[in-house]
Coordinates of C-alpha atoms in Angstrom, one line a residue:
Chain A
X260 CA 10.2 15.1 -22.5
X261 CA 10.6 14.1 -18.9
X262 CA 7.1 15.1 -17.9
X263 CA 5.8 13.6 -20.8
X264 CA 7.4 10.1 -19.5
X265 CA 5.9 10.7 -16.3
X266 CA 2.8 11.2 -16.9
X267 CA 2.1 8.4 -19.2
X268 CA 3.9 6.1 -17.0
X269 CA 0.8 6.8 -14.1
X270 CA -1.8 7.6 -16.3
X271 CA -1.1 3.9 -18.0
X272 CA -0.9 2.5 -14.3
X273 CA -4.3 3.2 -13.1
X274 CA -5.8 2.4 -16.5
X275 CA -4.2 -0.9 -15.8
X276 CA -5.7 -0.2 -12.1
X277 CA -8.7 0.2 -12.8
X278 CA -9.6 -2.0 -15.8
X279 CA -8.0 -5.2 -14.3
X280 CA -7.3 -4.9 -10.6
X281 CA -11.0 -2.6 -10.0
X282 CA -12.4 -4.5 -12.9
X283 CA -13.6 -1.5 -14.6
X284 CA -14.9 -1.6 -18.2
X285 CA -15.4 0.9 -20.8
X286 CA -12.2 1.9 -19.1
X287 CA -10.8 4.9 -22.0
X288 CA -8.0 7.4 -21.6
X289 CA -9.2 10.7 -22.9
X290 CA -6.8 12.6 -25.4
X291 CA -7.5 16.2 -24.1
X292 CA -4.7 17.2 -21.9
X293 CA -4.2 20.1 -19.5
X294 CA -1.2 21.8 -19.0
X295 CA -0.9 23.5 -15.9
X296 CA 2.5 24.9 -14.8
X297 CA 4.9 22.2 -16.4
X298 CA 2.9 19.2 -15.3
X299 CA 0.0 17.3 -18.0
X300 CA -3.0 16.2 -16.7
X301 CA -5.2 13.6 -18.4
X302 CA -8.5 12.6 -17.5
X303 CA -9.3 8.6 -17.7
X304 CA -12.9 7.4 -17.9
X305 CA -14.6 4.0 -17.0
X306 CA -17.6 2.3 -15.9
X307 CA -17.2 1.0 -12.1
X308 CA -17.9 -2.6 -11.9
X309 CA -20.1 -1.9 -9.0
X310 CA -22.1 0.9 -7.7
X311 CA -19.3 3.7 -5.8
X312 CA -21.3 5.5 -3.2
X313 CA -25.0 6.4 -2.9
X314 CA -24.4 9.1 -4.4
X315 CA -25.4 7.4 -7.5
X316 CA -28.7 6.3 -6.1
X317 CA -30.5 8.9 -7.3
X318 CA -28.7 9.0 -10.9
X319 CA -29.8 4.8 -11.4
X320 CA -26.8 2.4 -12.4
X321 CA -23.3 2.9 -12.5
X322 CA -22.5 5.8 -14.7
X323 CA -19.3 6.7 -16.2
X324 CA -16.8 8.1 -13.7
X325 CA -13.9 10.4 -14.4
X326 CA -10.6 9.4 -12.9
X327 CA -7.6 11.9 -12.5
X328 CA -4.2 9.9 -12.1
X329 CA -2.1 12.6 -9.9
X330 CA 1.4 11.7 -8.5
X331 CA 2.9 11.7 -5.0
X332 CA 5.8 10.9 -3.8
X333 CA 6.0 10.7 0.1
X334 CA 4.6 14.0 1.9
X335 CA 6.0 16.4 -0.5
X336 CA 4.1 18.9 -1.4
X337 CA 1.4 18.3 -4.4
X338 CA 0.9 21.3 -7.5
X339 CA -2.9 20.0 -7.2
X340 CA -4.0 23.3 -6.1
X341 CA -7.8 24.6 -6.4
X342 CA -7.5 26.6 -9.6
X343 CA -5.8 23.6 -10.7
X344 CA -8.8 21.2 -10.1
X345 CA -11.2 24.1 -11.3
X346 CA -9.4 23.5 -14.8
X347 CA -9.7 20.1 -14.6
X348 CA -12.9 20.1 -14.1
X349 CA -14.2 22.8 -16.3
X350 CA -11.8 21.4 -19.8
X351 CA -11.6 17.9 -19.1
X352 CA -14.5 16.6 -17.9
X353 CA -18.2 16.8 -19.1
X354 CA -20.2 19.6 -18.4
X355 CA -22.3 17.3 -16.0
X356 CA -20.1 15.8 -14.0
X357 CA -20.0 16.8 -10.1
X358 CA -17.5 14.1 -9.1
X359 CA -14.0 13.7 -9.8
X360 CA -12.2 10.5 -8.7
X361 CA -8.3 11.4 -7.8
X362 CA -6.1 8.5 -8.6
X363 CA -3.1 9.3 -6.4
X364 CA -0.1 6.9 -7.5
X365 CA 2.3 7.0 -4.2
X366 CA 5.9 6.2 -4.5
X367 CA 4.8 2.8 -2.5
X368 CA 3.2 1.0 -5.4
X369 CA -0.1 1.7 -4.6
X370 CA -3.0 3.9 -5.9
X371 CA -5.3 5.6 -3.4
X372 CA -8.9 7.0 -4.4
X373 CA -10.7 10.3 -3.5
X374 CA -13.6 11.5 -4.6
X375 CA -13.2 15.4 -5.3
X376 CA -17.1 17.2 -5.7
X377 CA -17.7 20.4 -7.4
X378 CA -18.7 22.3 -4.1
X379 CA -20.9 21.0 -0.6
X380 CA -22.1 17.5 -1.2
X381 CA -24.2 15.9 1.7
X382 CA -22.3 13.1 3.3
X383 CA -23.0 9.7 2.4
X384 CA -24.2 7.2 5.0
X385 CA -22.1 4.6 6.4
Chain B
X87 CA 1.6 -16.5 -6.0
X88 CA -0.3 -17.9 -2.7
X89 CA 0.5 -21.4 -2.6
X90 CA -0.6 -24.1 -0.3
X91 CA 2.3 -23.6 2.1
X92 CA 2.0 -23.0 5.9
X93 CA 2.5 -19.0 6.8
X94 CA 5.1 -19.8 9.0
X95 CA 7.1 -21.9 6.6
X96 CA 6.5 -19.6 3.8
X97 CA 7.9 -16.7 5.8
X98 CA 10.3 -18.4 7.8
X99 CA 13.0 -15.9 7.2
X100 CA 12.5 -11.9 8.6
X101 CA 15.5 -11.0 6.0
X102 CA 16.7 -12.0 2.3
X103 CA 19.9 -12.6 3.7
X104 CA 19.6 -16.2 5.8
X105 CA 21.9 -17.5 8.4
X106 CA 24.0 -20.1 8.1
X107 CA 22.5 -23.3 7.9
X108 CA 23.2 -27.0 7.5
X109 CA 26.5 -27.2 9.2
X110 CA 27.3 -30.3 11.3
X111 CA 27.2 -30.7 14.7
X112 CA 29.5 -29.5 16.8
X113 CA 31.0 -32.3 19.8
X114 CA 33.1 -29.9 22.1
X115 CA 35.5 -32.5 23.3
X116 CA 36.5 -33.8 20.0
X117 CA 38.9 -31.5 18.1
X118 CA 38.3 -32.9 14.5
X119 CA 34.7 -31.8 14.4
X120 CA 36.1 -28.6 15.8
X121 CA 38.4 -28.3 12.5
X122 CA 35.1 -29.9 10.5
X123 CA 32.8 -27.0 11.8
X124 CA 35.1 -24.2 11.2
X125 CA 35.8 -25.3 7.6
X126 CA 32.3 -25.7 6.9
X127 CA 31.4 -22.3 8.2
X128 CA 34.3 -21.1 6.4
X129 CA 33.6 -22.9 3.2
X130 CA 29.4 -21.9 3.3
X131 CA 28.2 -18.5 2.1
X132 CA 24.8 -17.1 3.1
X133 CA 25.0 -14.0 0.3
X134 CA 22.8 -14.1 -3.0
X135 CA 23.5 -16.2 -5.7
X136 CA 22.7 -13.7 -7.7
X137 CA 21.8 -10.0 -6.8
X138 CA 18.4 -8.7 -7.9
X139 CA 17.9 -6.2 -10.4
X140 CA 16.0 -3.2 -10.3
X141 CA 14.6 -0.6 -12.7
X142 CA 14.3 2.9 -11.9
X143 CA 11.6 4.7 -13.8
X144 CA 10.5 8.4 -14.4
X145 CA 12.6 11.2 -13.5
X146 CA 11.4 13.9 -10.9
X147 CA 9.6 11.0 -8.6
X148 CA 11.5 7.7 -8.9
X149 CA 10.0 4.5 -9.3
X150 CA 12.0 1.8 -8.1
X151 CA 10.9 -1.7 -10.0
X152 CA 11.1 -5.2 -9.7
X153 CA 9.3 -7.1 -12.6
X154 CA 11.1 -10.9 -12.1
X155 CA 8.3 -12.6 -11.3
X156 CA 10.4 -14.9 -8.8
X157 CA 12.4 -12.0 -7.5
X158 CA 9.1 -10.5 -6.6
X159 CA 8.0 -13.3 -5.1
X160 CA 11.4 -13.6 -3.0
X161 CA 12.1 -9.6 -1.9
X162 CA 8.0 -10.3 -0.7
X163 CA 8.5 -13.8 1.1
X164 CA 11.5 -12.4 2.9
X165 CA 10.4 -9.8 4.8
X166 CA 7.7 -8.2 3.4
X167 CA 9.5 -5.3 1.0
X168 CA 7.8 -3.9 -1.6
X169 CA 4.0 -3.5 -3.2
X170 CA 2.4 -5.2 -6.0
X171 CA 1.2 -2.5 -8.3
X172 CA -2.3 -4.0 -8.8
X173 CA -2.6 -5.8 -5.6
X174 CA -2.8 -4.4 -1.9
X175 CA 0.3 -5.7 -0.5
X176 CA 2.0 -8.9 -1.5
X177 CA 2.1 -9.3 -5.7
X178 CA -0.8 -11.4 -6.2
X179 CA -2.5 -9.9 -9.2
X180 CA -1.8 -12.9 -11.6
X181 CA -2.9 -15.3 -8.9
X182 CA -5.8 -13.6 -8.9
X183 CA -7.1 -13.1 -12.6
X184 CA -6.0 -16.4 -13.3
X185 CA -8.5 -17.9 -10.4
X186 CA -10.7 -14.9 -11.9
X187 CA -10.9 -15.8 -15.7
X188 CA -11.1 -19.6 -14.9
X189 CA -11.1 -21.8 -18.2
X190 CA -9.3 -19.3 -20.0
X191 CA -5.9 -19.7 -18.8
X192 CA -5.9 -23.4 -17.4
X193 CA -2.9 -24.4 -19.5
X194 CA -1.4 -21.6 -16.5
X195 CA -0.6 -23.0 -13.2
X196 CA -4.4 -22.8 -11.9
X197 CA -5.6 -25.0 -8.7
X198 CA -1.8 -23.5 -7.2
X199 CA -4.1 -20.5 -6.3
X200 CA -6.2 -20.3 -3.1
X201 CA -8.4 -17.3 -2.0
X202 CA -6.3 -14.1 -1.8
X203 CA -6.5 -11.4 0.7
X204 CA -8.2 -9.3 -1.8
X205 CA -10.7 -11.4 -2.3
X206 CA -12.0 -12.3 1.0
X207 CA -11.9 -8.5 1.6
X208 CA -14.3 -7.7 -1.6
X209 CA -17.0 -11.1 -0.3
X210 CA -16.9 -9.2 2.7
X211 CA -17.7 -5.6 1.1
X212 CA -20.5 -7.4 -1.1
X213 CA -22.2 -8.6 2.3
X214 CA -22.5 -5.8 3.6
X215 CA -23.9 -4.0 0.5
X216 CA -26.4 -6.4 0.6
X217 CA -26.9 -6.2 4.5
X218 CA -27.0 -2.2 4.4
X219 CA -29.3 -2.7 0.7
X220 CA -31.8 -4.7 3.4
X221 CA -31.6 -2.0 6.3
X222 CA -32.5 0.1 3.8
X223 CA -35.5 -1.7 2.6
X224 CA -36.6 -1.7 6.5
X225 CA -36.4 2.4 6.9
X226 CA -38.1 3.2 4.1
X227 CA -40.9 0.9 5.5
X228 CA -40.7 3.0 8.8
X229 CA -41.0 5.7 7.8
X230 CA -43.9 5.1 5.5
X231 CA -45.4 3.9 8.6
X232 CA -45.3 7.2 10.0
X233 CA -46.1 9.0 7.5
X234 CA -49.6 6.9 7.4
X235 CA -49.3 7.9 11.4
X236 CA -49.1 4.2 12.4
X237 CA -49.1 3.9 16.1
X238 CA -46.2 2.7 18.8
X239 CA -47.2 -0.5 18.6
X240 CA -46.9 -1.1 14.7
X241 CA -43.8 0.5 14.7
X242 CA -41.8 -1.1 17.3
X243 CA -43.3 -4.6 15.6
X244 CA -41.8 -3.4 12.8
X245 CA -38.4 -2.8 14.2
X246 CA -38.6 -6.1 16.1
X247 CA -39.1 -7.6 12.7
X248 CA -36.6 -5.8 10.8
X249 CA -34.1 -6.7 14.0
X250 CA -34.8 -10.7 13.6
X251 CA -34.7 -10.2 9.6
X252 CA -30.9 -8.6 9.7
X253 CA -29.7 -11.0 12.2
X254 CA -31.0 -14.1 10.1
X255 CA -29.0 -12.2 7.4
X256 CA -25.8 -11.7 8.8
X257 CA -26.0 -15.5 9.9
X258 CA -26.6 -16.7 6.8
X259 CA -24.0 -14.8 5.2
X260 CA -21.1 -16.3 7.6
X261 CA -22.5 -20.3 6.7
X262 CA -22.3 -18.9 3.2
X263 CA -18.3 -17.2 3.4
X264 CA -16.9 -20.4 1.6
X265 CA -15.1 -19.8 -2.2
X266 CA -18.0 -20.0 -4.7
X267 CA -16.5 -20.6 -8.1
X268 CA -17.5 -17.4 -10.1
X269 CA -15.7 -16.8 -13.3
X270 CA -16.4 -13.0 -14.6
X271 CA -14.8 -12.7 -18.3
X272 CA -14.9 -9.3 -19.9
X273 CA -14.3 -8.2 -23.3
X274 CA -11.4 -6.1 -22.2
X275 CA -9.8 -9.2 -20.9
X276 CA -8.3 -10.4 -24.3
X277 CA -5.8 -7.9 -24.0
X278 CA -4.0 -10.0 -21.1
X279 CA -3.6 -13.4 -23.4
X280 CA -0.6 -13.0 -25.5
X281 CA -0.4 -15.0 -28.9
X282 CA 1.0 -17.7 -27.1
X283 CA -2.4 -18.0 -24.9
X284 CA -0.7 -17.1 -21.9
X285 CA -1.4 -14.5 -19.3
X286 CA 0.7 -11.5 -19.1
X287 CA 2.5 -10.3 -16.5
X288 CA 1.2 -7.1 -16.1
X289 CA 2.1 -6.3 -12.4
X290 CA 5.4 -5.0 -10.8
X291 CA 6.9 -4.8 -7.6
X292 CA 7.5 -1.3 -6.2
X293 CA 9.7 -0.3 -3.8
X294 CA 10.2 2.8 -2.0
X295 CA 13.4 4.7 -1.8
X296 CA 14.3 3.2 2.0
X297 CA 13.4 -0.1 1.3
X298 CA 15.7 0.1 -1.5
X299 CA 18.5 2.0 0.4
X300 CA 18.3 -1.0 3.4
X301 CA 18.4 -3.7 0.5
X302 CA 21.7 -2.0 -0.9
X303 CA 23.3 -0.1 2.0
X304 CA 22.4 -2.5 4.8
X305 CA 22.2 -5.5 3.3
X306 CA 23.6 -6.3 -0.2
X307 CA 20.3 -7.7 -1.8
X308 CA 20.0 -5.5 -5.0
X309 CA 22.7 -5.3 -7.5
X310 CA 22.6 -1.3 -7.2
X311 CA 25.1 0.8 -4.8
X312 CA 23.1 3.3 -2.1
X313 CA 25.3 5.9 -4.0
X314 CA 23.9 5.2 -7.2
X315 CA 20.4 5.2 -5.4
X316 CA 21.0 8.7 -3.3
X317 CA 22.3 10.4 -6.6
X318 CA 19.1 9.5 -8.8
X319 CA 16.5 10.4 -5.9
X320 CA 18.5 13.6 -4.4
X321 CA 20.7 14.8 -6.9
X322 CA 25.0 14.6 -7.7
X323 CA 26.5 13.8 -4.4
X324 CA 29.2 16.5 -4.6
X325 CA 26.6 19.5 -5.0
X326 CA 24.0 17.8 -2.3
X327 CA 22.8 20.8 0.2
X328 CA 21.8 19.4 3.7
X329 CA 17.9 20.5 3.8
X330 CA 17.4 18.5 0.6
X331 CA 19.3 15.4 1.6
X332 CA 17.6 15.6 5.5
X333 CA 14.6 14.6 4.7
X334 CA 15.3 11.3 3.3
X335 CA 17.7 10.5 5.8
X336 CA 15.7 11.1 8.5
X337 CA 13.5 9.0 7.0
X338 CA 16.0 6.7 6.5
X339 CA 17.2 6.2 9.8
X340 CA 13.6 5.5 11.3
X341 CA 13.4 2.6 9.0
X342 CA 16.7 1.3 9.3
X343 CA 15.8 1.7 13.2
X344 CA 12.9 -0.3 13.2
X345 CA 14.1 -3.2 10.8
X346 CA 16.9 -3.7 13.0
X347 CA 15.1 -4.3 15.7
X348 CA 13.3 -7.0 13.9
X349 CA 9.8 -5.1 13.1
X350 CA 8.7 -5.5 9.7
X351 CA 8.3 -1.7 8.6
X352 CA 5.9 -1.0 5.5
X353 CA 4.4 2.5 4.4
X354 CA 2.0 4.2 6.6
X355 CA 0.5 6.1 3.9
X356 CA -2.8 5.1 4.0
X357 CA -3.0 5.9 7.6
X358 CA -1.3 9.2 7.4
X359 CA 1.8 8.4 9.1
X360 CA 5.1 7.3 7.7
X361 CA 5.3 3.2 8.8
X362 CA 3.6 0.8 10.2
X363 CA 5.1 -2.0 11.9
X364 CA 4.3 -5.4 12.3
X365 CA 5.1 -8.0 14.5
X366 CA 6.3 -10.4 12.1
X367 CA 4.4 -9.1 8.7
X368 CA 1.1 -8.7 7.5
X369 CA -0.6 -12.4 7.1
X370 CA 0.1 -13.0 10.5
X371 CA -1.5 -9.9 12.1
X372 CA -2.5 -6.0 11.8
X373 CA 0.3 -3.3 12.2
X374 CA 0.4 -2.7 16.1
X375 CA 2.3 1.0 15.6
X376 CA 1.6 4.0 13.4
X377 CA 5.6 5.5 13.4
X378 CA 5.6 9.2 12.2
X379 CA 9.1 10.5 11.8
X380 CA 9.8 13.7 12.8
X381 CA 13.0 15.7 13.9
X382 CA 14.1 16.7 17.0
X383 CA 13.4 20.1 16.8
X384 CA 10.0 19.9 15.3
X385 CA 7.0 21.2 16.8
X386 CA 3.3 21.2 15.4
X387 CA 0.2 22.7 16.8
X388 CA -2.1 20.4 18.8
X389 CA -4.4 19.4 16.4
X390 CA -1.9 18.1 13.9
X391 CA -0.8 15.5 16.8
X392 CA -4.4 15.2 17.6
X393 CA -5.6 14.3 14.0
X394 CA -2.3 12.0 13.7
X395 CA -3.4 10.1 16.8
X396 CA -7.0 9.9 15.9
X397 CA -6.5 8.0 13.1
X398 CA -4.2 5.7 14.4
X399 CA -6.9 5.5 17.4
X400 CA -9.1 4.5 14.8
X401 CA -7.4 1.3 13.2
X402 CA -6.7 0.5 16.8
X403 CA -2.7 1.1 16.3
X404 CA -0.6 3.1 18.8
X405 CA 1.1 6.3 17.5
X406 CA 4.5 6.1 18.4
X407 CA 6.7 9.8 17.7
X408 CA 10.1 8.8 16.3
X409 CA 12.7 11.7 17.0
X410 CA 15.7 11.5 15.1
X411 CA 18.5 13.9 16.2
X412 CA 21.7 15.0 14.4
X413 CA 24.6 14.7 16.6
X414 CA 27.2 16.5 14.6
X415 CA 27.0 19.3 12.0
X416 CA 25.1 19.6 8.8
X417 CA 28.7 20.0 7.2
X418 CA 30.1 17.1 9.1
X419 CA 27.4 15.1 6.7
X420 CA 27.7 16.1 3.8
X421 CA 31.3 16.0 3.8
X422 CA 31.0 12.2 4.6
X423 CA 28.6 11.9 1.7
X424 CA 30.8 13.1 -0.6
X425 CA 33.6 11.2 0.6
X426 CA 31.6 8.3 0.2
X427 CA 31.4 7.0 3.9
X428 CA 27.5 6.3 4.1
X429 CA 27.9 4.4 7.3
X430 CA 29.2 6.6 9.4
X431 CA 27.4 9.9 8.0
X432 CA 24.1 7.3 9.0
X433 CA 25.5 6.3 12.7
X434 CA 25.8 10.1 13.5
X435 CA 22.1 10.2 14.1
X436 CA 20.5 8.6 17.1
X437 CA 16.7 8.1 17.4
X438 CA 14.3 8.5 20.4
X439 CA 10.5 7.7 20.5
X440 CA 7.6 8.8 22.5
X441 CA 4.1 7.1 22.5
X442 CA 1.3 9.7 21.8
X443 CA -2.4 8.2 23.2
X444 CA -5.8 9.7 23.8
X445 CA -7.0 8.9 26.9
X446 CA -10.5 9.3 28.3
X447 CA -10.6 9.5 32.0
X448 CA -14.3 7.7 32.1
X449 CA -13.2 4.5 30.0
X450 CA -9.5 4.2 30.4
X451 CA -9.2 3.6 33.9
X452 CA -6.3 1.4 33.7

């Protein structure tokens, strides 16, 4: 029950996050969940309401991103662990998807986003 | 809410606990105002009226919420504690959307709102898309140019051009960095009307388990004892073991350090390190310190200093190494937890810093 709590109390904050402080739309929180070692992970999916990185450059407009709301608290140590991400990637997101935006909630009230890429990407250009 | 008040009025007080004010003057050779003054000052009472309320949420990591609307507004106007959830620093999310969704909400306080942080720092961000879409533009022309094997002289026209063009650009976008009046409405926005056509709230104030600990150990601001607050984040107080309870404590004492000595302290989290301090707090100026907390004892390899330092380096803030040191035993502590004496279990640590700068010997010759 506890981890249930949890985790819809951050995957609701950066849906909120992202659809009204980000301005996100198509913003949707998928219902597949992962289980992996006690704590659920959901995936939440949006469309950015501008363009995220060139990355996308080649792909057109703004596509559909996948976010993953994680928790920290401090500099404890995380359970987000490779295998971990692996699942993610391979059961909640589409088969296409490179890129994984981390949502890290901190203990501070804020949310912090990484981008997570399914192996070697070429830097982008500053 | 940003209102059109002077910074330094707004934040007049470092504290939410004020001094004394209004009490009448004081004319040494006359003994009645003596008597008048000291039943005055005993009479006047600088505590809250009321003591602010907190929620804590979830379980295995605590959130610590305040959702009052003018109790956000206060723990934020006196001395900087806590985060808005959907805004960077101070709780301006409502501000915001409201300025955002225009005609929507009028029958809402709008016209209060000015530009907020956030949005200066996303016209910015916009600029320089555009600026970096326009250097773009220009490369691609280059290197058609060579491709076609233009010669020198085409090419360094080109760049001279391309130089003029992205000056001209960047001037024109500082004449044009005034508020443009741009309302965005989405579908997705009904959700934040309620029936009564009003905005909701959706935004909370978060703090983190030190601020909270200062605002109820140090200084009675919430209506929650440091007891109460050290059970939920570490666990019964009569079972605590010392290398789960350190942690925070050291963490604890580096704050409590710092706001003491007047700094306004927030989390360093985004720059890696565990504060950042401010002069006064952050609409006056940037942090001026990166303050990683570490204990006495504690030793890393060179490159975890050096990637600490970097960083800091890199927002142009000094890394400043706070060592906090035990001075009795582990026991000794936990034995005044338990028997409920958090102050003096606190003053058995004392804390010691070191500045930790690069220097290059070629540009640092100071």
């Amino acid at each position: 029950m506890e981890t249930k709590d949890r985790a819809e109390y951050i995957v609701q904050l950066v849906r909120n996050n992202l659809l009204y402080y980000q301005l996100w739309t198509n913003v949707c929180v998928n219902a597949e969940q992962l289980n992996w070692r006690g704590q659920i992970f959901q995936v939440i999916t949006g469309r950015p309401s501008h363009k995220l990185s060139n990355d996308a450059a080649a792909e057109g407009d703004t596509k559909l991103e996948c976010v993953l709301p994680v928790e920290m608290c401090d500099y404890k140590n995380s359970d987000l662990t490779l295998e971990c991400l692996d699942q993610v990637f391979t059961k909640l997101c589409n088969k296409d998807c490179k890129r994984l935006t981390l949502a890290i909630v901190n203990n501070d009230g804020t949310v912090m986003f990484y981008f997570v890429y399914k192996g070697i990407h070429k830097p982008k250009r500053n | 809410m940003a209102k059109l008040r002077p910074a330094g009025e707004r934040y007049k007080y470092p504290l939410p606990i004020h001094p004394i004010e209004n009490l009448p003057q004081l004319i040494p050779h006359n003994p009645i105002s003596w008597v008048h003054w000291l039943y005055c000052y005993y009479k006047s009472f600088n505590g809250l009226p009321k003591r602010i309320s907190i929620k804590i949420l979830a379980r295995k990591y605590c959130h610590i919420i305040v959702d009052d609307p003018d109790e956000m507004l206060f723990l934020w106007e006196n001395g900087f504690f806590g985060t808005g959830q959907l805004s960077r620093s101070e709780p301006t999310w409502k501000a915001r959307t409201i300025a955002r969704m225009g005609d929507l909400c009028d029958e809402v306080d709008r016209g209060k709102s000015n530009l907020a942080l956030e949005d200066i720092t996303d016209r910015r961000r916009l600029q320089r898309i555009d600026f970096k879409k326009k250097r773009q533009q220009f490369e691609d022309q280059l290197l058609e140019l060579r491709r076609r094997g233009g010669t020198i002289e085409d090419e360094s026209k080109l760049v001279a051009k391309e130089r003029e063009s992205l000056r001209s650009l960047k001037d024109q976008q500082l004449l044009s960095f005034k508020k443009q009046n741009d309302t965005q409405l989405r579908s997705e926005d009904s959700e934040l009307i309620d029936e009564k056509g009003e905005l909701v709230n959706l935004e909370s104030l978060e703090l983190t388990f030190v601020e909270a600990l200062f605002l109820s150990f140090a200084i009675p601001v919430l209506d929650v004892s440091p007891y109460v607050l050290i059970e939920r984040f570490l666990g019964p107080i009569a079972t605590l073991e010392y290398r789960n309870v350190y942690p925070s404590i050291k963490q604890y004492v580096a704050y409590h350090h710092y706001r003491s000595h007047g700094w306004c302290v927030r989390s360093g989290i985004k720059f890696g390190c565990d504060y950042l301090l401010y002069k006064r707090g952050p609409p006056f100026q940037h942090a001026q310190f990166c303050v990683k907390v570490l204990d006495v004892d504690e030793t890393h390899d060179y490159t975890w200093y050096s990637s600490l330092a970097r960083v800091a380096g890199g927002a142009k803030k000094t890394l400043v190494l706070c060592y906090v040191k035990n001075t009795t035993t582990e026991e000794e502590i936990l034995r005044l937890l338990s028997k409920k004496n958090l102050t003096k279990a606190l003053s058995s640590y004392e804390v010691s810093e070191l500045i930790y700068r690069r220097w290059v010997p070629g540009k640092n010759r100071d």
